[in-house]
PDB file of C-alpha atoms in Angstrom:
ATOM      1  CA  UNK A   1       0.000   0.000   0.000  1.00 56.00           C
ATOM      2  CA  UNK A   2       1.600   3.394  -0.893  1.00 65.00           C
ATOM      3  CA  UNK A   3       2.394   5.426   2.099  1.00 67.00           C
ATOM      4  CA  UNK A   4       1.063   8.995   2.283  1.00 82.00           C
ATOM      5  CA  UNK A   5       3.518  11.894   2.931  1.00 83.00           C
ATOM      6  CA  UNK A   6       3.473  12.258   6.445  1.00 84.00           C
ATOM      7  CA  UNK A   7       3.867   8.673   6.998  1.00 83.00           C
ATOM      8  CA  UNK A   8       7.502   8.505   4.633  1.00 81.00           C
ATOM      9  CA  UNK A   9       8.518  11.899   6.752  1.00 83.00           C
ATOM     10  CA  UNK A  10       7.917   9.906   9.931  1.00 84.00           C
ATOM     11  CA  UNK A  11       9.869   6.670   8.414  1.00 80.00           C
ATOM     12  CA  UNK A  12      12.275   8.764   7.548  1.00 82.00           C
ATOM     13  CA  UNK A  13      13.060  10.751  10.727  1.00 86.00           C
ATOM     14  CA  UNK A  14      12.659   6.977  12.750  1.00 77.00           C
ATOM     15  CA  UNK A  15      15.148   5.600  10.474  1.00 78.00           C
ATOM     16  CA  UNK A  16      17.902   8.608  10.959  1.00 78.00           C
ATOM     17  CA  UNK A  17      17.469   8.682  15.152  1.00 81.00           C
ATOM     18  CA  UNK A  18      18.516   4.718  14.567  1.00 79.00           C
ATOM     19  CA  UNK A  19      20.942   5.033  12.457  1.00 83.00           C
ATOM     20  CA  UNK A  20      22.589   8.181  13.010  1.00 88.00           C
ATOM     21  CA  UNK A  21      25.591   7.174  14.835  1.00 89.00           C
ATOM     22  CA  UNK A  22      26.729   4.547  12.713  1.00 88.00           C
ATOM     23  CA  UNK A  23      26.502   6.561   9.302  1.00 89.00           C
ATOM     24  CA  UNK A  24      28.602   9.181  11.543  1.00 91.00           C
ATOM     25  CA  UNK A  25      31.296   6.562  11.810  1.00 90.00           C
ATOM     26  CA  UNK A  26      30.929   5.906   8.139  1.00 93.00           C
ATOM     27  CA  UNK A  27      31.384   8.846   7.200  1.00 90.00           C
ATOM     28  CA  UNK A  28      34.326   9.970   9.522  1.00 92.00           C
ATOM     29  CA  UNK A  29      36.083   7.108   8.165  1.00 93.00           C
ATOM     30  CA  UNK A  30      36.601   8.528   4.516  1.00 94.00           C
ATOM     31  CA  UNK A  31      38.826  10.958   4.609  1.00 92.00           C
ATOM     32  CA  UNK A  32      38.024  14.070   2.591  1.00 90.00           C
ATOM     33  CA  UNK A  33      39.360  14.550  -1.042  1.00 91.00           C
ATOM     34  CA  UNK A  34      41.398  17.530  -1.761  1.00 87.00           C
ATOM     35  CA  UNK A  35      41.183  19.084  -5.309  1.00 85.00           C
ATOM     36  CA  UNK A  36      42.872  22.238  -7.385  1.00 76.00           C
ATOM     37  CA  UNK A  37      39.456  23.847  -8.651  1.00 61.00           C
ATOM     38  CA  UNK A  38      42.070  27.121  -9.610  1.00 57.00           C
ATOM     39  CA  UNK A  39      44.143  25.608 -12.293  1.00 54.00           C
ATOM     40  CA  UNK A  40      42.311  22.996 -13.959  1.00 61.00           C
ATOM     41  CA  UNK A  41      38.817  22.743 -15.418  1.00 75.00           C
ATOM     42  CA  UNK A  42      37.527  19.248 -13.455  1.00 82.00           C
ATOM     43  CA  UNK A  43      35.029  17.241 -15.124  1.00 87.00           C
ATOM     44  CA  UNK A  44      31.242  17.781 -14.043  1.00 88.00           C
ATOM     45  CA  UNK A  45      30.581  14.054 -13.611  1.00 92.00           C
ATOM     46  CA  UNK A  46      33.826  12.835 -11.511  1.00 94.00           C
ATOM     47  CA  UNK A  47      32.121  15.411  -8.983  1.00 92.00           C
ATOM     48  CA  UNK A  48      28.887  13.576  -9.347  1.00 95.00           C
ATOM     49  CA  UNK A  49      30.630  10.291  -8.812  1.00 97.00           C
ATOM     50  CA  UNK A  50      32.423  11.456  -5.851  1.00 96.00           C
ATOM     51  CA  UNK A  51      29.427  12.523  -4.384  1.00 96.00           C
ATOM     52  CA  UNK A  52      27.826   9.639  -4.654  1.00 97.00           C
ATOM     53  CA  UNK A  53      30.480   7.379  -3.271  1.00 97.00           C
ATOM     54  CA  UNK A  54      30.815   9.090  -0.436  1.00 97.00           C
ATOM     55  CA  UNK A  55      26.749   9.497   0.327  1.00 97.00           C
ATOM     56  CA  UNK A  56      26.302   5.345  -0.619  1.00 97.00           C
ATOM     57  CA  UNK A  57      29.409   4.417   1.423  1.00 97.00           C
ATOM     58  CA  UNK A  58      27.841   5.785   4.539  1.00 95.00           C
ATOM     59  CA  UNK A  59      24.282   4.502   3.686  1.00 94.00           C
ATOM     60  CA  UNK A  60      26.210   1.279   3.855  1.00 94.00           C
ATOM     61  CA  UNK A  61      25.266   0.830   0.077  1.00 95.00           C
ATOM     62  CA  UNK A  62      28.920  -0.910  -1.049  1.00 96.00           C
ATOM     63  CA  UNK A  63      29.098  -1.729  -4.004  1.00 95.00           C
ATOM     64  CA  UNK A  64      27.567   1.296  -5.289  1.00 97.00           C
ATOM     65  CA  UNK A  65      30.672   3.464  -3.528  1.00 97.00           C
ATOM     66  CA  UNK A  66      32.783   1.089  -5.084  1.00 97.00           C
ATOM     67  CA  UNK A  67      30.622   1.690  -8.723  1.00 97.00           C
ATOM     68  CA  UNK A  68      31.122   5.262  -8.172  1.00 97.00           C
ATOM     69  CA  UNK A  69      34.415   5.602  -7.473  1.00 98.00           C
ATOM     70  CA  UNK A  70      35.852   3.694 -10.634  1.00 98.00           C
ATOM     71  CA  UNK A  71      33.968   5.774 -12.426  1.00 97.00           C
ATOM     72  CA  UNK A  72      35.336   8.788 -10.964  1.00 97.00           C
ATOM     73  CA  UNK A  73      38.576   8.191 -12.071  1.00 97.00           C
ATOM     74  CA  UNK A  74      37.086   7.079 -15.487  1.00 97.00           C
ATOM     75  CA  UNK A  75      36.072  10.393 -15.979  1.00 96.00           C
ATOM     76  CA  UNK A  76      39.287  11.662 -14.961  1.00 95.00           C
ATOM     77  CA  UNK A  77      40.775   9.554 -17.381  1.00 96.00           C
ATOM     78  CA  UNK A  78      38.834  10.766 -20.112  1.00 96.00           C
ATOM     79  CA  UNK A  79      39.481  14.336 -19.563  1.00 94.00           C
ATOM     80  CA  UNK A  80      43.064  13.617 -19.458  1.00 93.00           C
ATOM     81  CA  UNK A  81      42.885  12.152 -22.620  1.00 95.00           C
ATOM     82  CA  UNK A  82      40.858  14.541 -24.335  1.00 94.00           C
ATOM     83  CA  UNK A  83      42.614  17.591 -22.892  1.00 91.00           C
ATOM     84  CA  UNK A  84      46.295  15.726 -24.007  1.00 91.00           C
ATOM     85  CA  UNK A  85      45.136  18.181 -27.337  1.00 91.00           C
ATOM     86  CA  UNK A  86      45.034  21.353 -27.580  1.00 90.00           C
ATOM     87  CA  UNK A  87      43.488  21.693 -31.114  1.00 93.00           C
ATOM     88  CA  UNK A  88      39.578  21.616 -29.758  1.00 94.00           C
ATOM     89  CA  UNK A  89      38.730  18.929 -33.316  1.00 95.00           C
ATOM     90  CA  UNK A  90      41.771  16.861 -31.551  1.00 95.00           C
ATOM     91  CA  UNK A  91      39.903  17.402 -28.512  1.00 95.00           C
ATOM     92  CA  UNK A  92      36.419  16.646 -30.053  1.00 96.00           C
ATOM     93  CA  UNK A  93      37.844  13.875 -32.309  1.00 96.00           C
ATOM     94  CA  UNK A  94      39.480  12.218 -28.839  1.00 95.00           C
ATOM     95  CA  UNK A  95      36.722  11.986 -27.072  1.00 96.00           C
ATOM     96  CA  UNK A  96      34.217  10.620 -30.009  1.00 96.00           C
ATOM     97  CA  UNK A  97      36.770   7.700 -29.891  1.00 95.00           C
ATOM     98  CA  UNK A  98      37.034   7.626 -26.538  1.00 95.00           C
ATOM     99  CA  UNK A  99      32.947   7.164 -25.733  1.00 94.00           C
ATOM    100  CA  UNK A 100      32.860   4.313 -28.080  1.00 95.00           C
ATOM    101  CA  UNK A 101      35.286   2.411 -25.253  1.00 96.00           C
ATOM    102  CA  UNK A 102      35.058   0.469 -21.658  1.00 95.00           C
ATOM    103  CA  UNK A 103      37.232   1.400 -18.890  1.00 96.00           C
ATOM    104  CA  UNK A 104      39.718  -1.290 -20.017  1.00 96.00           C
ATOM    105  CA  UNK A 105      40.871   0.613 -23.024  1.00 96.00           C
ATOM    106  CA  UNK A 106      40.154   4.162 -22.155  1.00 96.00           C
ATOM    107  CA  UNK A 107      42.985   3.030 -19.518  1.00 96.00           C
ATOM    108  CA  UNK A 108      45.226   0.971 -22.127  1.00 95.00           C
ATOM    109  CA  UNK A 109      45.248   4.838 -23.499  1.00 95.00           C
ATOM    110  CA  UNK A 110      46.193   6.325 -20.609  1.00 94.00           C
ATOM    111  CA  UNK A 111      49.317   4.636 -20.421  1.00 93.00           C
ATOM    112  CA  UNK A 112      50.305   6.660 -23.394  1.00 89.00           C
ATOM    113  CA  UNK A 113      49.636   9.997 -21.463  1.00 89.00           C
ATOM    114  CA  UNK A 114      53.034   9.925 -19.297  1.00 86.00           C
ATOM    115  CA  UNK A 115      51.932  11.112 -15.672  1.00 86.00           C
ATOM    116  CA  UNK A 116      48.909   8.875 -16.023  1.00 91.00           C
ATOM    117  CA  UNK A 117      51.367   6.220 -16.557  1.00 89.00           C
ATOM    118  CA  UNK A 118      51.238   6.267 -13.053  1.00 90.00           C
ATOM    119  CA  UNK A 119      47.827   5.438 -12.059  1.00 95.00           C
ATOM    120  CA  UNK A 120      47.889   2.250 -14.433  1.00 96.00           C
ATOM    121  CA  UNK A 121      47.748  -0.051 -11.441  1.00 96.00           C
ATOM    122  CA  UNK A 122      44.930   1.422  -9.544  1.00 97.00           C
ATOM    123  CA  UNK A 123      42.779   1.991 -12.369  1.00 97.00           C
ATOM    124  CA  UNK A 124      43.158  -1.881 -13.399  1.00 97.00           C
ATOM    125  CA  UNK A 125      42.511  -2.231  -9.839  1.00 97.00           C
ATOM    126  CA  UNK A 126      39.358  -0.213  -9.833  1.00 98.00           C
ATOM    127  CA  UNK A 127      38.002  -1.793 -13.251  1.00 97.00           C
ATOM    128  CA  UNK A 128      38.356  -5.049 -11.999  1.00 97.00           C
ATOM    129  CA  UNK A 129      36.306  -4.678  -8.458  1.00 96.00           C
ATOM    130  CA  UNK A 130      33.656  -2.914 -10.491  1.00 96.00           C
ATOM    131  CA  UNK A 131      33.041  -5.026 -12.750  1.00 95.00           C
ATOM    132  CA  UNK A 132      33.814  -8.490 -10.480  1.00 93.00           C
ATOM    133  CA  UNK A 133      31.938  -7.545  -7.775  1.00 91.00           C
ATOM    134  CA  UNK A 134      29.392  -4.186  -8.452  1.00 90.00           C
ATOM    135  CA  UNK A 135      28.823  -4.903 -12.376  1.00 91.00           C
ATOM    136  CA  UNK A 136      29.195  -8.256 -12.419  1.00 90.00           C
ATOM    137  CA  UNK A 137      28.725 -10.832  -9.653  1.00 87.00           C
ATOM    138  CA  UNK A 138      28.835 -14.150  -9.712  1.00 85.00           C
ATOM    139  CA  UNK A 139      25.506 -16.158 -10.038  1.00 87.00           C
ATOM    140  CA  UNK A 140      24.311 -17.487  -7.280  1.00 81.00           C
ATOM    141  CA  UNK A 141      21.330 -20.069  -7.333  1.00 77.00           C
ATOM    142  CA  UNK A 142      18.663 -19.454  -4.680  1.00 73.00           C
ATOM    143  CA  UNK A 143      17.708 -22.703  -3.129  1.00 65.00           C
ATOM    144  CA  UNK A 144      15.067 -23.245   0.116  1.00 67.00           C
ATOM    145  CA  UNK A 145      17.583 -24.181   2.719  1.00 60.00           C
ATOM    146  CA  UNK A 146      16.823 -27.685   4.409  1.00 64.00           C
ATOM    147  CA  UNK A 147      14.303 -28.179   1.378  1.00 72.00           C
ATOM    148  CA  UNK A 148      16.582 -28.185  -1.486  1.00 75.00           C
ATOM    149  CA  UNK A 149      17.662 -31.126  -3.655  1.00 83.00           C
ATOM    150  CA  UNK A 150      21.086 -32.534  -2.793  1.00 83.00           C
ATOM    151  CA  UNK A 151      22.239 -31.521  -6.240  1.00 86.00           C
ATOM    152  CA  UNK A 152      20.555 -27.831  -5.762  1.00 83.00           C
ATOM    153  CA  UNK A 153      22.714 -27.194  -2.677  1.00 81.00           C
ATOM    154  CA  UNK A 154      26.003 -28.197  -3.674  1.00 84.00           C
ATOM    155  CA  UNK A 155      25.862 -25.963  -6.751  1.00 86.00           C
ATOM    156  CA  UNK A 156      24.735 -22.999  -4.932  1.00 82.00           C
ATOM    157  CA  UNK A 157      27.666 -23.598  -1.946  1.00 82.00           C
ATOM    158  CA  UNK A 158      30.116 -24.150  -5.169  1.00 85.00           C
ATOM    159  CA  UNK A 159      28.489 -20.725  -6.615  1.00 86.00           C
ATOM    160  CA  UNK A 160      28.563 -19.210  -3.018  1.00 83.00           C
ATOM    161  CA  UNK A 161      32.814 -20.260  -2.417  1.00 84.00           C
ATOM    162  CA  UNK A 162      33.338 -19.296  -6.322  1.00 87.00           C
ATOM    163  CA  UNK A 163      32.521 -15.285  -4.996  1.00 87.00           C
ATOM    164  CA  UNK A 164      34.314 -15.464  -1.914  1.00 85.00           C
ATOM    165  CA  UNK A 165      37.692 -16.470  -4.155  1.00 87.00           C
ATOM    166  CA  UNK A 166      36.389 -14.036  -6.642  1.00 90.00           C
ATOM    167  CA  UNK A 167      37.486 -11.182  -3.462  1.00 90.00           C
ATOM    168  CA  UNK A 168      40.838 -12.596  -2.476  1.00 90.00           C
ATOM    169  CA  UNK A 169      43.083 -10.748  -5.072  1.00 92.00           C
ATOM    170  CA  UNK A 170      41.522  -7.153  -4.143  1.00 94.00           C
ATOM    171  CA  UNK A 171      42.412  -7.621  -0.478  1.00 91.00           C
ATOM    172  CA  UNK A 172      44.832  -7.116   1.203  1.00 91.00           C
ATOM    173  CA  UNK A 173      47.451 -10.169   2.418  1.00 90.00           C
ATOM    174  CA  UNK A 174      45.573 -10.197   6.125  1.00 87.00           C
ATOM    175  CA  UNK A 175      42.335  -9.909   4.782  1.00 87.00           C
ATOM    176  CA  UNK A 176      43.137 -12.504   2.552  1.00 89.00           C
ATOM    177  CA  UNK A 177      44.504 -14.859   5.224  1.00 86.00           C
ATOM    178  CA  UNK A 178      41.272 -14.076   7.477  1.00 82.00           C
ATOM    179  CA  UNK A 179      39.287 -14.995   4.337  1.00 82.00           C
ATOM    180  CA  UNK A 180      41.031 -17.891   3.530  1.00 84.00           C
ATOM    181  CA  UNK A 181      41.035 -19.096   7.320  1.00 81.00           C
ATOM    182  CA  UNK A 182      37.034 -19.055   6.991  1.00 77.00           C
ATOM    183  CA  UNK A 183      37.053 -21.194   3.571  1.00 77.00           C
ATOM    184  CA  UNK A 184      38.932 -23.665   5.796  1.00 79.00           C
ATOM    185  CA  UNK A 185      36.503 -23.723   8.675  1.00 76.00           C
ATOM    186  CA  UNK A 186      33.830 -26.071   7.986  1.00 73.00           C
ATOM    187  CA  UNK A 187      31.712 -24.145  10.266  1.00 75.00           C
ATOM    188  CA  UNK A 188      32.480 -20.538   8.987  1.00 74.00           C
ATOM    189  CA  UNK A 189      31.783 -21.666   5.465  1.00 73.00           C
ATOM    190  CA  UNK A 190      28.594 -23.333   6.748  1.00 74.00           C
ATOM    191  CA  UNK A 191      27.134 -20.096   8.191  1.00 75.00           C
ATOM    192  CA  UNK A 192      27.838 -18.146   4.815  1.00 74.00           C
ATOM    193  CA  UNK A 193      26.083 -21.027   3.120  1.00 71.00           C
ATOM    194  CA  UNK A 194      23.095 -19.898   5.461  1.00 69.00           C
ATOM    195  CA  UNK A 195      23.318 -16.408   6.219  1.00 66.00           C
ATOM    196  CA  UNK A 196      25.659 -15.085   2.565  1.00 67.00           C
ATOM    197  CA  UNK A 197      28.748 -13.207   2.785  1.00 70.00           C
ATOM    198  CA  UNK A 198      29.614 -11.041   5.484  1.00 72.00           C
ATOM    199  CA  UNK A 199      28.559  -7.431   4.947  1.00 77.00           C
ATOM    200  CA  UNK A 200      31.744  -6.106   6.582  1.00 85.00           C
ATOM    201  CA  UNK A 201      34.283  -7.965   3.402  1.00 88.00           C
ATOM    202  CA  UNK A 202      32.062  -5.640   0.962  1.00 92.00           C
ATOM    203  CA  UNK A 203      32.914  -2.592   3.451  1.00 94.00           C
ATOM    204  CA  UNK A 204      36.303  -2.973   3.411  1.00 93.00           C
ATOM    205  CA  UNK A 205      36.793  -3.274  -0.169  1.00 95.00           C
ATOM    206  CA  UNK A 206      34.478  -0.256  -0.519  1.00 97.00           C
ATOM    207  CA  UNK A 207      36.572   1.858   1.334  1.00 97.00           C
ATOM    208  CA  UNK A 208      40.037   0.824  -0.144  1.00 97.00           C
ATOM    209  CA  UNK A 209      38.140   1.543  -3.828  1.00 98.00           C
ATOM    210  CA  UNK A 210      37.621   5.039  -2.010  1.00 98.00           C
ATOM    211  CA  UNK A 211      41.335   5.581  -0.696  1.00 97.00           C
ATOM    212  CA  UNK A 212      42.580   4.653  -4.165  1.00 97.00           C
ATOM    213  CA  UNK A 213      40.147   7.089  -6.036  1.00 97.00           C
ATOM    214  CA  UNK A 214      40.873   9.898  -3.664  1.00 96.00           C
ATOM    215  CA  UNK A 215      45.192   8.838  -4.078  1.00 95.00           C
ATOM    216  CA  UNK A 216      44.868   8.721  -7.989  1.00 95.00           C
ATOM    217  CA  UNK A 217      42.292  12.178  -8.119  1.00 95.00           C
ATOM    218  CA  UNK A 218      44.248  14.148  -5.594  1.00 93.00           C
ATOM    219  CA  UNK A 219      47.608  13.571  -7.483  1.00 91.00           C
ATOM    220  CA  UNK A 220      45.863  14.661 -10.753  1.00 90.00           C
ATOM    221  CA  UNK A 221      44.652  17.686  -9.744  1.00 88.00           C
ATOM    222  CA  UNK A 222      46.314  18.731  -7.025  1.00 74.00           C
ATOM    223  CA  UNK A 223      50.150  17.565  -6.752  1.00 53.00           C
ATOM    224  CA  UNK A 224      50.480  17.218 -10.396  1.00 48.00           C
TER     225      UNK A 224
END
């Protein structure tokens, strides 16, 4: 039944006294990004992005933060490319070429551009957690637990393992251990095969997507 006005304020205004604290901590923990807005015209949308990571990280929505800030530094990427000419066709000509690409190559052009040469490596890195774990994920088959054939659960704990692996290579090496440790404890893997994936793997990743975006952006446009 749709809710009236009055009745989504009062949602609303429950759900912030709840929750308040906890975004708080959220949001303390990303640290703020500092840009030159003096010297160099910064694309509209890398703003937007930023924005938006920051707004979904603390509304605990993870793998949209992580969405975002790839694309942030997308966009910066692009502009880089675009502005590597100063003829405005070049410019207009680069960036036709440019919209017709993924991430992937827009970066495998970057490397051409020499103080973007720099940024390779967390770009890759950024691609590749977008598009493994906030683009996309793994399949999982939904199966009534306790119900379920035999065959129907042991494909949908294979599925469920698969995405765990899928997040070793973005951690870091004790994340990765801690990870690991729980794919070796019957138990631990057991309670993922009931409950999912812990929330707080999906956080972390989240905010190291955020430290690299803010790393790569602030040495764009402000050290460089």
């Amino acid at each position: 039944m749709k809710k009236s006005l009055s009745e989504a304020e009062k949602l609303i205004r429950d759900l912030d006294e709840k929750t308040i604290d906890n975004r708080a901590k959220r949001l303390a923990e990303l640290e703020p990004i500092t840009l030159s807005a003096i010297e160099f015209e910064l694309p509209i949308r890398m703003h937007n992005y930023i924005d938006e990571a920051i707004k979904t990280y603390m509304e605990k929505c993870y793998r949209s933060c992580i969405f975002c800030c790839s694309n942030a530094v997308e966009q910066a990427f692009k502009k880089e490319l675009i502005f590597s000419e100063n003829n405005i066709n070049k410019r207009k000509s680069v960036q036709k070429e440019i919209e017709k690409m993924a991430f992937g190559g827009i970066i495998n052009e970057g490397k051409k551009i020499g103080f973007l040469s720099d940024f390779i490596n967390d770009a890759e890195w950024l691609k590749n957690l977008r598009n493994k774990v906030a683009v996309h994920p793994i399949y999982i088959p939904h199966g009534n637990i306790g119900t379920e054939t035999p065959e129907i659960a042991e494909w949908r704990k294979q599925s469920i393992k698969k995405d765990v692996e899928t997040l070793l290579p973005f951690l870091d090496k004790e994340n990765q251990k801690q990870m690991r440790d729980v794919l070796e404890n019957q138990k631990a893997i057991e309670d993922i095969f009931e409950w999912g994936l812990s929330e707080d793997i999906i956080q972390i990743l989240a905010l190291k997507a955020y430290k690299k975006m803010k790393k790569v952006l602030e040495c764009i446009y402000y050290l460089h």
